CSV table of C-alpha atoms and ligand atoms in Angstrom, one decimal:
chain,number,residue,atom,x,y,z
Q,26,MET,CA,117.8,34.4,55.9
Q,27,LYS,CA,121.4,34.2,56.1
Q,28,VAL,CA,122.6,31.1,53.5
Q,29,VAL,CA,123.9,28.4,55.3
Q,30,THR,CA,125.6,25.5,53.4
Q,31,ARG,CA,127.3,22.4,54.6
Q,32,PHE,CA,130.0,19.6,52.9
Q,33,ALA,CA,129.9,16.2,55.1
Q,34,PRO,CA,132.2,13.5,53.4
Q,35,SER,CA,132.0,10.3,54.7
Q,36,PRO,CA,135.7,9.9,56.0
Q,37,THR,CA,136.0,6.2,54.8
Q,38,GLY,CA,139.0,6.7,51.8
Q,39,TYR,CA,140.3,9.9,50.1
Q,40,LEU,CA,138.7,13.0,48.8
Q,41,HIS,CA,137.1,11.9,45.3
Q,42,ILE,CA,137.0,14.3,43.2
Q,43,GLY,CA,132.9,14.4,42.7
Q,44,GLY,CA,133.1,14.9,46.7
Q,45,ALA,CA,135.2,18.1,46.0
Q,46,ARG,CA,133.3,19.1,43.5
Q,47,THR,CA,130.2,19.0,46.1
Q,48,ALA,CA,132.6,21.3,48.2
Q,49,ILE,CA,133.4,23.6,46.0
Q,50,PHE,CA,129.3,24.3,44.7
Q,51,ASN,CA,128.8,24.8,48.6
Q,52,TYR,CA,131.6,27.1,48.9
Q,53,LEU,CA,130.5,28.8,46.1
Q,54,PHE,CA,127.0,29.4,46.9
Q,55,ALA,CA,127.2,30.0,50.4
Q,56,LYS,CA,130.2,33.1,49.9
Q,57,LYS,CA,127.7,34.1,46.9
Q,58,HIS,CA,125.4,35.0,49.3
Q,59,ASN,CA,127.8,36.1,52.1
Q,60,GLY,CA,126.2,33.2,54.0
Q,61,ARG,CA,128.1,30.4,56.3
Q,62,TYR,CA,130.6,27.8,54.5
Q,63,LEU,CA,130.4,24.8,57.1
Q,64,VAL,CA,132.1,21.5,57.4
Q,65,ARG,CA,130.8,17.9,58.7
Q,66,ILE,CA,132.5,15.0,58.7
Q,67,GLU,CA,129.6,11.7,59.0
Q,68,ASP,CA,132.3,9.8,60.9
Q,69,THR,CA,130.1,7.4,62.6
Q,70,ASP,CA,130.5,4.5,60.9
Q,71,THR,CA,133.2,3.7,63.4
Q,72,LYS,CA,134.5,0.8,61.3
Q,73,ARG,CA,134.8,2.3,58.3
Q,74,SER,CA,136.1,5.8,59.0
Q,75,THR,CA,139.8,6.8,59.5
Q,76,ASN,CA,141.9,9.8,61.0
Q,77,GLU,CA,143.9,9.2,57.9
Q,78,ALA,CA,140.8,9.8,55.6
Q,79,VAL,CA,139.9,12.9,57.8
Q,80,GLY,CA,143.2,13.9,57.3
Q,81,ALA,CA,143.0,13.4,53.2
Q,82,ILE,CA,139.8,15.4,53.4
Q,83,HIS,CA,141.4,18.5,54.8
Q,84,ASN,CA,144.6,17.7,52.4
Q,85,GLY,CA,142.2,17.9,49.9
Q,86,LEU,CA,140.1,20.8,50.4
Q,87,ASP,CA,143.3,23.5,52.1
Q,88,TRP,CA,145.3,22.3,48.4
Q,89,LEU,CA,141.8,23.8,46.9
Q,90,GLY,CA,141.5,26.7,48.8
Q,91,ILE,CA,138.0,26.1,50.0
Q,92,ASN,CA,138.2,24.9,53.6
Q,93,SER,CA,135.6,25.6,55.9
Q,94,THR,CA,137.0,29.1,57.9
Q,95,GLU,CA,134.7,27.6,60.6
Q,96,LYS,CA,134.8,25.3,63.2
Q,97,ILE,CA,135.0,21.4,61.6
Q,98,ILE,CA,131.8,19.5,62.9
Q,99,TYR,CA,132.2,15.9,63.9
Q,100,GLN,CA,129.5,13.9,63.6
Q,101,SER,CA,130.2,11.2,65.6
Q,102,LYS,CA,130.0,13.7,68.9
Q,103,ASN,CA,126.4,14.8,67.9
Q,104,LEU,CA,125.0,11.0,68.4
Q,105,ALA,CA,123.1,11.9,72.1
Q,106,SER,CA,121.1,14.5,70.1
Q,107,HIS,CA,120.1,12.2,67.3
Q,108,VAL,CA,119.3,9.5,70.3
Q,109,LYS,CA,117.1,12.0,71.7
Q,110,VAL,CA,115.7,12.6,68.7
Q,111,ALA,CA,115.2,9.0,67.3
Q,112,TYR,CA,113.2,8.9,70.9
Q,113,ASP,CA,111.3,12.3,70.3
Q,114,LEU,CA,109.4,10.6,67.7
Q,115,LEU,CA,109.2,7.4,69.6
Q,116,ASN,CA,107.1,9.3,71.9
Q,117,LYS,CA,105.3,11.7,69.7
Q,118,GLY,CA,104.0,8.6,68.0
Q,119,PHE,CA,105.9,9.5,64.4
Q,120,ALA,CA,108.2,6.3,64.8
Q,121,TYR,CA,108.2,2.3,66.5
Q,122,LYS,CA,109.8,0.2,68.4
Q,123,CYS,CA,110.3,-2.9,65.7
Q,124,PHE,CA,110.9,-6.3,67.7
Q,125,LEU,CA,111.2,-8.2,64.4
Q,126,ASN,CA,114.4,-10.8,64.5
Q,127,THR,CA,116.3,-11.3,61.7
Q,128,GLU,CA,114.6,-14.4,60.2
Q,129,GLU,CA,111.6,-12.4,60.7
Q,130,LEU,CA,113.2,-10.3,58.6
Q,131,ASN,CA,114.7,-12.2,55.7
Q,132,ASP,CA,111.0,-13.8,55.8
Q,133,LEU,CA,109.6,-9.9,55.1
Q,134,ARG,CA,112.1,-8.6,52.5
Q,135,ILE,CA,111.4,-11.9,50.2
Q,136,LYS,CA,107.9,-10.9,50.8
Q,137,SER,CA,108.0,-7.5,49.9
Q,138,ARG,CA,110.4,-7.9,46.4
Q,139,ALA,CA,107.9,-10.4,45.4
Q,140,ASN,CA,105.0,-7.6,45.7
Q,141,GLY,CA,107.2,-5.4,44.6
Q,142,LYS,CA,106.3,-3.0,47.7
Q,143,PRO,CA,108.0,-1.9,51.1
Q,144,ILE,CA,108.5,-3.9,53.9
Q,145,LYS,CA,105.4,-3.6,56.3
Q,146,SER,CA,106.3,-4.0,60.4
Q,147,PRO,CA,103.7,-5.3,62.4
Q,148,TRP,CA,105.2,-3.7,64.9
Q,149,ARG,CA,104.2,-0.4,63.4
Q,150,ASP,CA,100.2,-0.6,65.4
Q,151,SER,CA,101.2,-2.7,68.3
Q,152,LYS,CA,100.9,-1.2,71.3
Q,153,PHE,CA,104.0,-3.7,72.7
Q,154,ASN,CA,106.4,-2.4,74.7
Q,155,SER,CA,109.2,-3.9,76.2
Q,156,GLU,CA,113.2,-2.7,76.5
Q,157,LYS,CA,114.2,-5.5,77.4
Q,158,LYS,CA,113.9,-7.4,73.9
Q,159,GLU,CA,116.3,-6.1,71.5
Q,160,TYR,CA,114.5,-3.9,69.0
Q,161,VAL,CA,115.3,-1.0,66.3
Q,162,ILE,CA,112.8,2.1,65.8
Q,163,ARG,CA,111.3,3.4,62.7
Q,164,LEU,CA,110.0,5.8,61.5
Q,165,LYS,CA,106.2,5.9,60.8
Q,166,MET,CA,105.9,6.8,57.1
Q,167,PRO,CA,102.7,8.3,55.8
Q,168,HIS,CA,101.5,5.9,53.2
Q,169,ASN,CA,98.9,7.6,52.4
Q,170,GLY,CA,99.9,11.1,49.8
Q,171,THR,CA,103.0,12.4,48.0
Q,172,THR,CA,105.5,13.9,49.2
Q,173,THR,CA,107.1,16.7,46.7
Q,174,ILE,CA,110.4,18.3,46.5
Q,175,LYS,CA,111.2,21.2,44.8
Q,176,ASP,CA,114.9,20.8,44.3
Q,177,TYR,CA,117.2,23.4,42.6
Q,178,VAL,CA,118.9,21.4,40.4
Q,179,GLN,CA,116.4,18.1,39.3
Q,180,GLY,CA,113.1,19.9,39.7
Q,181,GLU,CA,109.8,19.3,41.0
Q,182,VAL,CA,109.7,16.2,41.6
Q,183,SER,CA,107.0,14.2,43.2
Q,184,VAL,CA,106.8,10.3,45.4
Q,185,ARG,CA,104.0,8.3,46.2
Q,186,ASN,CA,104.6,8.3,49.9
Q,187,GLU,CA,103.3,4.4,49.5
Q,188,ILE,CA,106.7,3.6,47.9
Q,189,LEU,CA,108.2,4.9,51.7
Q,190,ASP,CA,110.1,1.9,54.2
Q,191,ASP,CA,109.8,2.8,57.8
Q,192,MET,CA,113.6,3.3,57.6
Q,193,ILE,CA,115.2,2.3,60.5
Q,194,ILE,CA,116.6,5.8,62.6
Q,195,LEU,CA,117.8,3.8,65.5
Q,196,ARG,CA,119.7,0.7,65.5
Q,197,SER,CA,119.5,-2.0,68.3
Q,198,ASP,CA,122.8,-1.2,69.6
Q,199,LYS,CA,121.3,1.9,70.1
Q,200,THR,CA,123.2,3.8,67.4
Q,201,PRO,CA,121.6,6.5,65.4
Q,202,THR,CA,121.5,5.8,61.3
Q,203,TYR,CA,123.0,8.1,58.7
Q,204,MET,CA,119.3,9.3,57.7
Q,205,LEU,CA,118.2,10.5,60.6
Q,206,SER,CA,122.0,11.9,62.4
Q,207,SER,CA,122.4,13.9,58.8
Q,208,VAL,CA,119.0,15.3,59.5
Q,209,VAL,CA,119.2,16.1,62.9
Q,210,ASP,CA,122.7,17.4,62.2
Q,211,ASP,CA,121.5,19.7,59.6
Q,212,TYR,CA,118.6,21.4,61.6
Q,213,ASP,CA,121.1,21.8,64.0
Q,214,MET,CA,123.4,23.5,62.3
Q,215,GLY,CA,120.8,25.5,60.6
Q,216,ILE,CA,121.5,24.5,57.1
Q,217,THR,CA,119.4,26.5,55.1
Q,218,HIS,CA,120.8,24.4,51.3
Q,219,ILE,CA,121.5,21.1,51.1
Q,220,ILE,CA,123.8,20.5,48.1
Q,221,ARG,CA,124.9,17.0,47.4
Q,222,GLY,CA,125.3,14.6,44.6
Q,223,ASP,CA,122.1,12.8,43.2
Q,224,ASP,CA,122.9,9.5,44.7
Q,225,HIS,CA,121.3,11.2,47.9
Q,226,PHE,CA,118.1,12.7,46.0
Q,227,ASN,CA,115.8,9.4,47.0
Q,228,ASN,CA,116.8,9.4,50.9
Q,229,ALA,CA,115.8,13.6,50.7
Q,230,PHE,CA,112.1,12.0,50.1
Q,231,ARG,CA,112.5,9.7,53.5
Q,232,GLN,CA,114.5,11.9,55.3
Q,233,ILE,CA,112.5,14.9,54.5
Q,234,GLN,CA,109.5,13.2,56.4
Q,235,ILE,CA,111.2,13.4,59.6
Q,236,ILE,CA,111.3,17.3,59.0
Q,237,ASN,CA,107.7,16.9,58.7
Q,238,PHE,CA,107.3,15.0,61.7
Q,239,LEU,CA,108.7,17.5,63.7
Q,240,ASN,CA,107.8,20.5,62.0
Q,241,TRP,CA,111.0,22.1,61.1
Q,242,ASP,CA,111.9,24.1,58.7
Q,243,LYS,CA,112.8,22.8,55.6
Q,244,PRO,CA,116.0,23.2,54.0
Q,245,SER,CA,116.0,23.9,50.1
Q,246,TYR,CA,117.7,21.2,48.1
Q,247,ALA,CA,120.0,21.1,45.1
Q,248,HIS,CA,121.1,16.8,44.0
Q,249,ILE,CA,123.8,17.5,41.6
Q,250,PRO,CA,124.6,14.6,39.1
Q,251,LEU,CA,127.4,12.7,39.6
Q,252,ILE,CA,130.6,13.1,37.7
Q,253,HIS,CA,130.6,10.5,35.0
Q,254,GLY,CA,134.2,9.8,32.8
Q,255,THR,CA,134.2,10.6,28.6
Q,256,ASP,CA,132.3,7.2,28.2
Q,257,GLY,CA,129.2,8.6,29.6
Q,258,SER,CA,129.7,5.9,32.8
Q,259,LYS,CA,130.2,6.6,36.2
Q,260,LEU,CA,133.4,7.9,36.8
Q,261,SER,CA,135.9,5.4,38.3
Q,262,LYS,CA,139.5,4.0,38.6
Q,263,ARG,CA,139.7,2.7,35.1
Q,264,HIS,CA,138.9,6.6,33.6
Q,265,GLY,CA,142.0,8.0,35.9
Q,266,ALA,CA,142.4,9.0,38.8
Q,267,THR,CA,139.7,9.9,40.7
Q,268,ASN,CA,141.3,11.0,44.3
Q,269,LEU,CA,142.0,14.7,44.0
Q,270,ILE,CA,145.0,14.7,45.6
Q,271,ASP,CA,146.1,12.4,43.0
Q,272,TYR,CA,146.2,15.8,40.8
Q,273,ARG,CA,148.4,17.6,42.1
Q,274,ASP,CA,150.8,15.0,43.0
Q,275,MET,CA,150.8,14.6,39.1
Q,276,GLY,CA,151.4,18.3,38.8
Q,277,PHE,CA,148.4,20.6,38.4
Q,278,THR,CA,147.7,22.9,39.9
Q,279,SER,CA,145.5,23.5,42.9
Q,280,GLU,CA,144.3,26.8,40.5
Q,281,ALA,CA,143.5,24.9,37.6
Q,282,MET,CA,142.3,22.2,39.0
Q,283,LEU,CA,140.1,24.4,41.0
Q,284,SER,CA,138.4,26.0,37.5
Q,285,TYR,CA,137.9,22.5,36.2
Q,286,LEU,CA,135.8,20.7,38.7
Q,287,MET,CA,134.0,24.1,38.9
Q,288,GLN,CA,132.9,24.2,35.4
Q,289,LEU,CA,132.2,20.6,35.5
Q,290,GLY,CA,128.4,20.7,35.6
Q,291,TRP,CA,128.3,24.6,36.0
Q,292,THR,CA,127.6,26.5,33.4
Q,293,SER,CA,127.8,30.2,33.4
Q,294,HIS,CA,126.5,32.0,30.4
Q,295,ASP,CA,128.1,34.9,31.5
Q,296,ASN,CA,131.8,33.9,31.6
Q,297,ASN,CA,133.1,34.3,28.5
Q,298,ASP,CA,136.6,33.1,29.1
Q,299,ASP,CA,137.0,29.5,29.6
Q,300,ASP,CA,139.1,29.6,32.9
Q,301,TYR,CA,137.4,31.0,36.0
Q,302,GLU,CA,139.2,31.5,39.7
Q,303,LEU,CA,137.6,31.1,42.7
Q,304,LYS,CA,136.2,35.0,43.1
Q,305,LYS,CA,135.0,35.5,39.8
Q,306,ALA,CA,133.2,32.3,39.7
Q,307,VAL,CA,131.4,33.7,43.7
Q,308,ASN,CA,130.3,36.5,41.5
Q,309,LEU,CA,128.5,34.8,38.7
Q,310,PHE,CA,127.4,31.4,40.3
Q,311,SER,CA,124.2,30.5,40.8
Q,312,LEU,CA,122.1,26.5,41.3
Q,313,GLU,CA,119.9,26.9,38.8
Q,314,LYS,CA,122.9,27.0,36.3
Q,315,ILE,CA,123.9,23.2,37.2
Q,316,ASN,CA,122.9,21.5,34.3
Q,317,LYS,CA,121.0,17.9,35.0
Q,318,SER,CA,122.9,15.7,33.2
Q,319,PRO,CA,125.9,14.4,34.0
Q,320,ALA,CA,129.0,16.0,33.0
Q,321,LYS,CA,131.8,14.3,32.1
Q,322,PHE,CA,135.6,14.2,33.4
Q,323,ASP,CA,137.9,14.6,30.3
Q,324,ILE,CA,141.4,14.9,31.5
Q,325,LYS,CA,142.6,16.8,28.2
Q,326,LYS,CA,140.4,19.7,29.5
Q,327,LEU,CA,141.8,20.1,32.4
Q,328,ASN,CA,145.7,19.3,30.7
Q,329,ASN,CA,144.6,22.6,28.6
Q,330,ILE,CA,143.5,24.7,31.4
Q,331,ASN,CA,146.4,23.4,33.4
Q,332,SER,CA,149.1,24.7,30.9
Q,333,ARG,CA,147.6,27.6,30.5
Q,334,CYS,CA,147.5,28.2,34.7
Q,335,LEU,CA,151.3,27.7,34.4
Q,336,ASN,CA,151.8,30.1,31.7
Q,337,LYS,CA,149.7,32.7,34.4
Q,338,ILE,CA,151.4,31.4,37.6
Q,339,ASP,CA,153.3,33.6,39.8
Q,340,ILE,CA,157.3,32.4,39.5
Q,341,ASP,CA,158.0,32.7,42.8
Q,342,GLU,CA,154.7,30.2,43.3
Q,343,MET,CA,155.6,28.2,40.9
Q,344,TYR,CA,159.7,28.3,42.0
Q,345,LYS,CA,158.4,27.7,45.4
Q,346,LEU,CA,156.3,24.7,44.5
Q,347,LEU,CA,159.0,23.2,42.7
Q,348,VAL,CA,161.6,23.5,45.4
Q,349,GLU,CA,159.2,22.1,47.8
Q,350,ARG,CA,157.9,19.2,45.9
Q,351,PHE,CA,161.7,17.6,44.6
Q,352,LYS,CA,163.3,18.8,47.4
Q,353,LEU,CA,165.7,21.1,46.1
Q,354,VAL,CA,168.5,23.1,48.0
Q,355,LEU,CA,169.4,26.1,45.3
Q,356,ASN,CA,172.3,28.3,45.8
Q,357,ILE,CA,171.2,31.8,44.7
Q,358,HIS,CA,172.5,31.7,41.3
Q,359,GLN,CA,170.7,28.3,40.6
Q,360,GLU,CA,168.1,30.1,41.4
Q,361,LYS,CA,168.3,32.9,39.8
Q,362,ARG,CA,168.6,30.9,36.8
Q,363,LEU,CA,165.8,28.5,37.0
Q,364,LYS,CA,163.1,31.2,37.5
Q,365,ALA,CA,164.7,33.3,34.6
Q,366,LEU,CA,164.1,30.3,32.8
Q,367,LEU,CA,160.9,28.9,34.1
Q,368,PRO,CA,158.3,31.0,32.0
Q,369,GLU,CA,160.1,29.3,29.1
Q,370,LEU,CA,160.1,26.4,30.3
Q,371,LEU,CA,156.5,26.2,31.4
Q,372,LYS,CA,155.1,27.2,28.3
Q,373,ARG,CA,156.2,23.8,27.1
Q,374,VAL,CA,154.2,21.2,29.1
Q,375,ASP,CA,150.9,21.0,30.4
Q,376,VAL,CA,152.1,19.7,34.1
Q,377,TYR,CA,154.8,21.3,36.4
Q,378,ILE,CA,155.7,17.8,37.1
Q,379,ASP,CA,157.2,17.2,33.5
Q,380,LEU,CA,160.0,19.9,34.3
Q,381,LYS,CA,161.6,17.5,36.4
Q,382,ASP,CA,164.3,16.0,32.8
Q,383,ASP,CA,165.2,19.6,33.4
Q,384,PHE,CA,166.6,20.8,36.7
Q,385,GLU,CA,170.1,18.7,36.0
Q,386,TRP,CA,171.2,21.2,33.4
Q,387,ILE,CA,169.6,24.6,35.1
Q,388,ILE,CA,171.3,23.7,38.4
Q,389,ASP,CA,174.0,22.1,38.0
Q,390,ASP,CA,176.5,23.7,37.5
Q,391,ASN,CA,179.2,21.2,36.0
Q,392,PHE,CA,176.6,19.7,34.4
Q,393,LEU,CA,177.2,17.7,30.8
Q,394,CYS,CA,175.7,15.4,28.3
Q,395,ASN,CA,175.9,12.0,28.6
Q,396,GLU,CA,173.7,10.2,26.4
Q,397,LYS,CA,175.8,8.1,24.6
Q,398,ASN,CA,173.6,9.2,21.1
Q,399,LYS,CA,173.9,12.3,21.8
Q,400,VAL,CA,177.7,12.1,22.8
Q,401,LYS,CA,178.5,10.7,18.9
Q,402,ILE,CA,176.7,13.8,17.8
Q,403,LEU,CA,178.6,16.0,19.8
Q,404,GLN,CA,182.1,14.5,19.0
Q,405,LYS,CA,181.4,15.4,15.8
Q,406,TYR,CA,180.9,18.5,15.5
Q,407,ASN,CA,183.5,19.1,18.7
Q,408,LEU,CA,185.4,21.9,16.6
Q,409,ILE,CA,182.6,23.7,15.9
Q,410,ILE,CA,181.0,23.5,19.5
Q,411,ASN,CA,184.4,24.6,20.3
Q,412,GLU,CA,185.3,27.5,18.2
Q,413,ILE,CA,181.5,29.2,19.2
Q,414,GLY,CA,182.7,29.0,22.5
Q,415,ASP,CA,185.4,30.4,22.2
Q,416,PHE,CA,183.5,33.4,19.9
Q,417,LEU,CA,180.9,33.5,22.5
Q,418,LYS,CA,184.1,34.5,25.1
Q,419,LYS,CA,185.3,38.0,23.4
Q,420,CYS,CA,181.0,38.5,23.4
Q,421,GLU,CA,179.1,41.2,26.0
Q,422,TRP,CA,177.1,39.2,27.8
Q,423,ASN,CA,173.7,40.1,27.0
Q,424,LYS,CA,170.8,38.7,24.9
Q,425,GLU,CA,171.4,41.2,21.5
Q,426,THR,CA,175.0,40.7,21.4
Q,427,ILE,CA,174.9,37.0,22.2
Q,428,ASP,CA,172.0,36.4,19.4
Q,429,HIS,CA,174.7,38.9,16.9
Q,430,CYS,CA,177.4,36.7,18.1
Q,431,LEU,CA,175.7,33.5,17.0
Q,432,LYS,CA,174.5,35.4,13.4
Q,433,THR,CA,177.8,36.4,12.9
Q,434,TYR,CA,179.3,33.2,13.3
Q,435,ILE,CA,177.2,30.9,11.4
Q,436,GLN,CA,177.4,33.5,8.6
Q,437,ASN,CA,180.7,33.1,8.2
Q,438,LYS,CA,180.9,29.9,7.9
Q,439,SER,CA,178.1,29.5,5.2
Q,440,LEU,CA,176.0,27.8,8.1
Q,441,LYS,CA,172.5,27.9,8.6
Q,442,PHE,CA,171.1,27.7,11.8
Q,443,ARG,CA,169.1,24.8,12.1
Q,444,GLU,CA,172.1,22.4,11.6
Q,445,ILE,CA,174.0,24.0,14.1
Q,446,GLY,CA,171.1,25.5,16.5
Q,447,PRO,CA,170.0,22.0,17.7
Q,448,ILE,CA,173.9,20.5,18.7
Q,449,LEU,CA,174.3,23.4,20.6
Q,450,ARG,CA,171.4,23.0,22.6
Q,451,ILE,CA,172.1,19.0,23.5
Q,452,ALA,CA,175.6,20.5,24.6
Q,453,LEU,CA,174.2,23.3,26.7
Q,454,THR,CA,171.2,21.3,28.0
Q,455,GLY,CA,171.3,17.3,26.9
Q,456,LYS,CA,167.8,18.3,24.9
Q,457,THR,CA,167.2,18.3,21.8
Q,458,SER,CA,164.5,20.3,22.3
Q,459,ALA,CA,164.3,23.3,25.3
Q,460,PRO,CA,163.7,27.1,25.3
Q,461,ASP,CA,165.6,29.7,23.0
Q,462,LEU,CA,169.3,28.8,22.3
Q,463,VAL,CA,170.2,32.7,23.4
Q,464,SER,CA,168.1,32.7,26.3
Q,465,ILE,CA,169.7,29.5,27.6
Q,466,ILE,CA,173.8,31.0,26.3
Q,467,TYR,CA,172.3,34.1,28.6
Q,468,GLU,CA,170.9,32.8,31.8
Q,469,LEU,CA,173.2,29.8,31.8
Q,470,GLY,CA,176.3,32.7,32.0
Q,471,CYS,CA,179.1,32.7,31.0
Q,472,THR,CA,181.3,30.8,33.0
Q,473,ILE,CA,179.2,27.6,32.8
Q,474,SER,CA,178.3,28.0,29.2
Q,475,LEU,CA,181.5,27.9,27.9
Q,476,ASN,CA,182.5,24.5,30.4
Q,477,ARG,CA,179.8,23.2,28.1
Q,478,LEU,CA,180.4,24.6,25.0
Q,479,ASN,CA,184.6,24.6,25.2
Q,480,TYR,CA,184.5,20.6,26.3
Q,481,LYS,CA,186.4,18.1,24.7
Q,482,TYR,CA,184.2,14.9,23.9
T,516,LIG,N1,128.4,11.5,53.7
T,516,LIG,C1,127.6,11.6,52.6
T,516,LIG,C2,128.9,11.1,51.4
T,516,LIG,O1,129.5,11.3,51.5
T,516,LIG,C3,126.9,13.0,52.3
T,516,LIG,C4,125.7,12.9,53.1
T,516,LIG,C5,125.1,14.3,52.8
T,516,LIG,O2,125.5,15.1,51.9
T,516,LIG,O3,124.1,14.6,53.4
T,516,LIG,O4,128.4,10.9,50.9
């Protein structure tokens, strides 16, 4: 059997990190089994679905590199097939037309709440038929016995059929409900494994009745626990950003995000290091290793993973990311300087957005420190700084010589490096914390370095 999975988001907002993780698990499972991974946009709720939200879903999946390479399915295009199935169920006696009006339905709701049982429509056993009177089509849920689902994550769970309500599968305006559409699409798409949030686990017991009535092949299920915040409650905006793409905008790399989301709720015991990358994760993935208890989203962990990723990232790739993100227009000298200093700079940040403060001193040939407090320091040490500039002027431009030159000057003057190092750093970068001084001087080059050191404050 060829494995076919799907990610089926409703395009009503942004791509939530929980949704992204569901997509990742579907992707990993399909790839692990050389199967197919499909994306189905569940856009039947015309009031809430928007094109922007569809765009946001694709954006997020593309960013993580886990969009489907196959044709994207739009549920709204399949409505005719869902309606056909609703009438099929009706004609076979597995569903019925329910003519209850709002008032009658409300009365039944009150009764059902009082006795703790699902609503029972009197139309279930009626022979009455009409096309003129408004109706919905309800599924005739079995009353006896139990329904058992062997879920990869939740285990084997049974429910008594008497608690299942005769759910609506076709509304009075002849539109199918999610409960029907999703099942029919899964069947038409040949989905073998349904991997989704456990907020849909209850739905599975009701949806499977349609599959039973129609004698369709049953898919396997894996209902994954939702992501929680570190305080143990369901992840929401008060814990921080829940929109996947916000993390891109905050300067996280897609590799880090992917790595973190992959391990959020999935533990691979064969994996000794913390960072997962897609290919490795495909090999190691199994649904059995998804944890049954909710995973906690911990921004500190994500920060750590991201900072590790930044230190491994290809410099040309990082450079491209920065140029795009900050709309930098650089000549070849500026490009060379930035690329050369990037490895050092990346060691000092968790997210690459924090490099923003370093662009000016690296890129701007004419940069001079102009922060009041720092200028005061530079004024105080102006003579020494100028002298070092003159000293460096004579030296051959390589790191060893620059290093030697600085050390000689410091020794000659009976100074200590920690007395003069921070001041030179301020003169060259405007910052107290910056990469190694010799690297800064070397990469900025002779002209720029000397201009900054010889300046009269
Ligand atoms: N469209 C549903 C959602 O976004 C998912 C349905 C499913 O996976 O079956 O929650």
